[in-house]
mmCIF file of C-alpha atoms in Angstrom:
data_model
loop_
_atom_site.group_PDB
_atom_site.id
_atom_site.type_symbol
_atom_site.label_atom_id
_atom_site.label_comp_id
_atom_site.label_asym_id
_atom_site.label_seq_id
_atom_site.Cartn_x
_atom_site.Cartn_y
_atom_site.Cartn_z
ATOM 1 C CA MET G 972 295.752 186.605 155.911
ATOM 2 C CA VAL G 973 297.663 183.319 156.101
ATOM 3 C CA ARG G 974 299.594 184.607 159.124
ATOM 4 C CA PHE G 975 296.349 185.402 160.949
ATOM 5 C CA ALA G 976 294.916 181.956 160.189
ATOM 6 C CA PHE G 977 298.133 180.267 161.353
ATOM 7 C CA ALA G 978 298.304 182.418 164.496
ATOM 8 C CA GLY G 979 294.655 181.636 165.214
ATOM 9 C CA ALA G 980 295.239 177.900 164.814
ATOM 10 C CA VAL G 981 298.265 178.008 167.124
ATOM 11 C CA PHE G 982 296.270 179.981 169.698
ATOM 12 C CA LEU G 983 293.414 177.453 169.614
ATOM 13 C CA MET G 984 295.808 174.507 170.034
ATOM 14 C CA LEU G 985 297.516 176.163 172.995
ATOM 15 C CA ALA G 986 294.181 177.041 174.563
ATOM 16 C CA ALA G 987 292.981 173.439 174.172
ATOM 17 C CA CYS G 988 296.142 172.108 175.821
ATOM 18 C CA ALA G 989 295.836 174.563 178.685
ATOM 19 C CA ALA G 990 292.186 173.647 179.308
ATOM 20 C CA ALA G 991 292.726 169.878 179.303
ATOM 21 C CA PRO G 992 293.373 168.320 182.722
ATOM 22 C CA ALA G 993 296.786 166.794 183.211
ATOM 23 C CA PRO G 994 296.741 163.028 182.725
ATOM 24 C CA LEU G 995 297.228 160.869 185.786
ATOM 25 C CA THR G 996 300.533 159.139 186.343
ATOM 26 C CA PRO G 997 300.334 155.328 186.353
ATOM 27 C CA GLY G 998 300.713 155.350 190.141
ATOM 28 C CA ALA G 999 297.935 157.910 190.592
ATOM 29 C CA ALA G 1000 295.659 155.983 188.205
ATOM 30 C CA ALA G 1001 296.307 152.774 190.171
ATOM 31 C CA ALA G 1002 295.451 154.573 193.418
ATOM 32 C CA GLU G 1003 292.180 155.877 191.931
ATOM 33 C CA ALA G 1004 291.338 152.374 190.659
ATOM 34 C CA ALA G 1005 291.991 150.994 194.145
ATOM 35 C CA THR G 1006 289.667 153.632 195.619
ATOM 36 C CA ILE G 1007 286.913 152.611 193.183
ATOM 37 C CA THR G 1008 287.464 148.918 193.961
ATOM 38 C CA ALA G 1009 287.139 149.746 197.678
ATOM 39 C CA LEU G 1010 283.851 151.530 196.916
ATOM 40 C CA LEU G 1011 282.535 148.424 195.141
ATOM 41 C CA LYS G 1012 283.613 146.164 198.018
ATOM 42 C CA ALA G 1013 281.946 148.523 200.519
ATOM 43 C CA GLN G 1014 278.751 148.192 198.493
ATOM 44 C CA ASP G 1015 279.027 144.398 198.744
ATOM 45 C CA ALA G 1016 279.475 144.668 202.521
ATOM 46 C CA ALA G 1017 276.466 146.982 202.899
ATOM 47 C CA TRP G 1018 274.340 144.678 200.745
ATOM 48 C CA ASN G 1019 275.355 141.610 202.725
ATOM 49 C CA ALA G 1020 274.481 143.441 205.948
ATOM 50 C CA GLY G 1021 270.965 143.988 204.575
ATOM 51 C CA ASP G 1022 271.589 147.717 204.141
ATOM 52 C CA ILE G 1023 270.299 148.812 200.728
ATOM 53 C CA ASP G 1024 270.551 152.465 201.783
ATOM 54 C CA GLY G 1025 274.244 151.922 202.598
ATOM 55 C CA PHE G 1026 274.710 150.100 199.295
ATOM 56 C CA MET G 1027 273.285 153.146 197.518
ATOM 57 C CA HIS G 1028 275.942 155.463 199.031
ATOM 58 C CA GLY G 1029 278.070 154.527 196.020
ATOM 59 C CA TYR G 1030 275.552 156.122 193.668
ATOM 60 C CA TRP G 1031 275.238 159.764 192.678
ATOM 61 C CA PRO G 1032 272.337 161.240 194.689
ATOM 62 C CA SER G 1033 270.838 163.002 191.673
ATOM 63 C CA ASP G 1034 267.757 162.893 189.491
ATOM 64 C CA ASP G 1035 270.215 162.379 186.612
ATOM 65 C CA LEU G 1036 271.475 158.994 187.888
ATOM 66 C CA ARG G 1037 270.873 156.321 185.210
ATOM 67 C CA PHE G 1038 270.271 152.633 186.007
ATOM 68 C CA ALA G 1039 269.609 150.155 183.185
ATOM 69 C CA SER G 1040 268.741 146.505 183.738
ATOM 70 C CA GLY G 1041 266.347 143.940 182.349
ATOM 71 C CA GLY G 1042 265.501 146.065 179.339
ATOM 72 C CA ASP G 1043 264.378 148.992 181.496
ATOM 73 C CA VAL G 1044 266.019 152.317 182.281
ATOM 74 C CA VAL G 1045 265.339 153.989 185.619
ATOM 75 C CA ARG G 1046 266.380 157.600 186.123
ATOM 76 C CA GLY G 1047 267.100 159.196 189.462
ATOM 77 C CA TYR G 1048 268.554 158.162 192.791
ATOM 78 C CA GLU G 1049 265.210 157.745 194.569
ATOM 79 C CA ALA G 1050 263.725 155.724 191.697
ATOM 80 C CA THR G 1051 266.799 153.456 191.640
ATOM 81 C CA LEU G 1052 266.612 152.961 195.414
ATOM 82 C CA ALA G 1053 262.890 152.122 195.138
ATOM 83 C CA ARG G 1054 263.621 149.620 192.344
ATOM 84 C CA TYR G 1055 266.200 147.829 194.504
ATOM 85 C CA LYS G 1056 263.815 147.713 197.467
ATOM 86 C CA VAL G 1057 261.015 146.213 195.350
ATOM 87 C CA ARG G 1058 263.305 143.708 193.609
ATOM 88 C CA TYR G 1059 265.106 142.670 196.825
ATOM 89 C CA PRO G 1060 262.610 143.069 199.703
ATOM 90 C CA GLY G 1061 264.179 142.941 203.140
ATOM 91 C CA ARG G 1062 267.302 141.163 204.309
ATOM 92 C CA ASP G 1063 266.040 137.695 203.358
ATOM 93 C CA GLY G 1064 265.175 138.863 199.847
ATOM 94 C CA MET G 1065 268.628 140.328 199.289
ATOM 95 C CA GLY G 1066 270.682 137.163 199.582
ATOM 96 C CA VAL G 1067 274.472 137.342 199.493
ATOM 97 C CA LEU G 1068 276.145 139.569 196.888
ATOM 98 C CA THR G 1069 279.600 138.889 195.512
ATOM 99 C CA THR G 1070 281.195 141.086 192.875
ATOM 100 C CA ALA G 1071 284.404 140.128 191.097
ATOM 101 C CA ASP G 1072 286.451 140.453 187.919
ATOM 102 C CA TYR G 1073 287.019 144.160 188.487
ATOM 103 C CA GLU G 1074 288.309 146.069 185.466
ATOM 104 C CA ILE G 1075 288.689 149.744 186.310
ATOM 105 C CA ASP G 1076 289.617 152.170 183.530
ATOM 106 C CA ILE G 1077 290.524 155.664 184.702
ATOM 107 C CA LEU G 1078 289.616 157.900 181.766
ATOM 108 C CA SER G 1079 290.662 161.201 183.324
ATOM 109 C CA PRO G 1080 291.227 162.612 186.814
ATOM 110 C CA GLY G 1081 287.451 162.867 187.199
ATOM 111 C CA ALA G 1082 285.990 160.021 185.123
ATOM 112 C CA ALA G 1083 286.221 156.228 185.142
ATOM 113 C CA ILE G 1084 284.508 153.091 183.872
ATOM 114 C CA ALA G 1085 284.260 149.923 185.944
ATOM 115 C CA HIS G 1086 283.395 146.507 184.535
ATOM 116 C CA GLY G 1087 282.815 143.397 186.572
ATOM 117 C CA SER G 1088 280.642 140.446 187.404
ATOM 118 C CA TRP G 1089 278.057 139.991 190.132
ATOM 119 C CA HIS G 1090 276.445 137.012 191.830
ATOM 120 C CA VAL G 1091 273.544 137.001 194.284
ATOM 121 C CA LYS G 1092 272.886 133.788 196.186
ATOM 122 C CA LEU G 1093 269.279 133.643 197.344
ATOM 123 C CA GLN G 1094 267.632 130.850 199.321
ATOM 124 C CA ASP G 1095 266.083 129.183 196.268
ATOM 125 C CA GLU G 1096 268.096 130.537 193.341
ATOM 126 C CA ASN G 1097 271.342 132.020 192.174
ATOM 127 C CA LEU G 1098 271.432 135.172 190.072
ATOM 128 C CA SER G 1099 274.458 136.428 188.192
ATOM 129 C CA GLY G 1100 275.578 138.711 185.428
ATOM 130 C CA LEU G 1101 277.840 141.545 184.397
ATOM 131 C CA TYR G 1102 277.880 145.278 184.997
ATOM 132 C CA THR G 1103 279.367 148.405 183.494
ATOM 133 C CA LEU G 1104 279.521 151.488 185.693
ATOM 134 C CA VAL G 1105 280.346 155.040 184.707
ATOM 135 C CA LEU G 1106 281.815 156.961 187.637
ATOM 136 C CA ARG G 1107 282.618 160.613 188.182
ATOM 137 C CA LYS G 1108 284.728 162.114 190.907
ATOM 138 C CA LEU G 1109 282.416 164.687 192.462
ATOM 139 C CA ASP G 1110 283.559 166.786 195.409
ATOM 140 C CA GLY G 1111 286.531 164.449 195.822
ATOM 141 C CA GLU G 1112 284.414 161.269 195.934
ATOM 142 C CA TRP G 1113 283.947 158.632 193.235
ATOM 143 C CA LEU G 1114 280.236 158.042 192.567
ATOM 144 C CA ILE G 1115 278.363 155.867 190.095
ATOM 145 C CA ILE G 1116 276.459 158.094 187.675
ATOM 146 C CA SER G 1117 275.332 155.316 185.308
ATOM 147 C CA ASP G 1118 274.893 151.581 185.949
ATOM 148 C CA THR G 1119 274.143 149.037 183.231
ATOM 149 C CA THR G 1120 273.650 145.612 184.748
ATOM 150 C CA THR G 1121 272.913 142.476 182.746
ATOM 151 C CA SER G 1122 271.705 139.071 183.845
ATOM 152 C CA ALA G 1123 273.257 135.787 182.729
ATOM 153 C CA GLU G 1124 269.801 134.195 182.544
#
């Protein structure tokens, strides 16, 4: 009986190791982090061009997208897009976005967390805060699946 239990435990450990994805090398992780940073900078560029739809290309186009800010949680790509368009109406209402202080943690070949700061300069006010993004690599592309953004005010 002990042999069967031991053999079963060994089998389960081997199966778990075989099912786990291989960890990324430091060079591969750095390349993935650079790809995510480029995504975030492309979002800044789209925002500053007045293109909220282009900005949203970094988000997962799914009803399961999660966006949390200001004590509210919005679920879904379309609802998140609508929230941005109401909060920042038109090019003049969008101001100039700058993100910085990027901290990208590659958790696995298909999952990452990004932390950073944001600043929006509007005509009459400056907004700023921090964000935490959860990203998944879906069909070879890093996409934000959850965004928690806080305000410094």
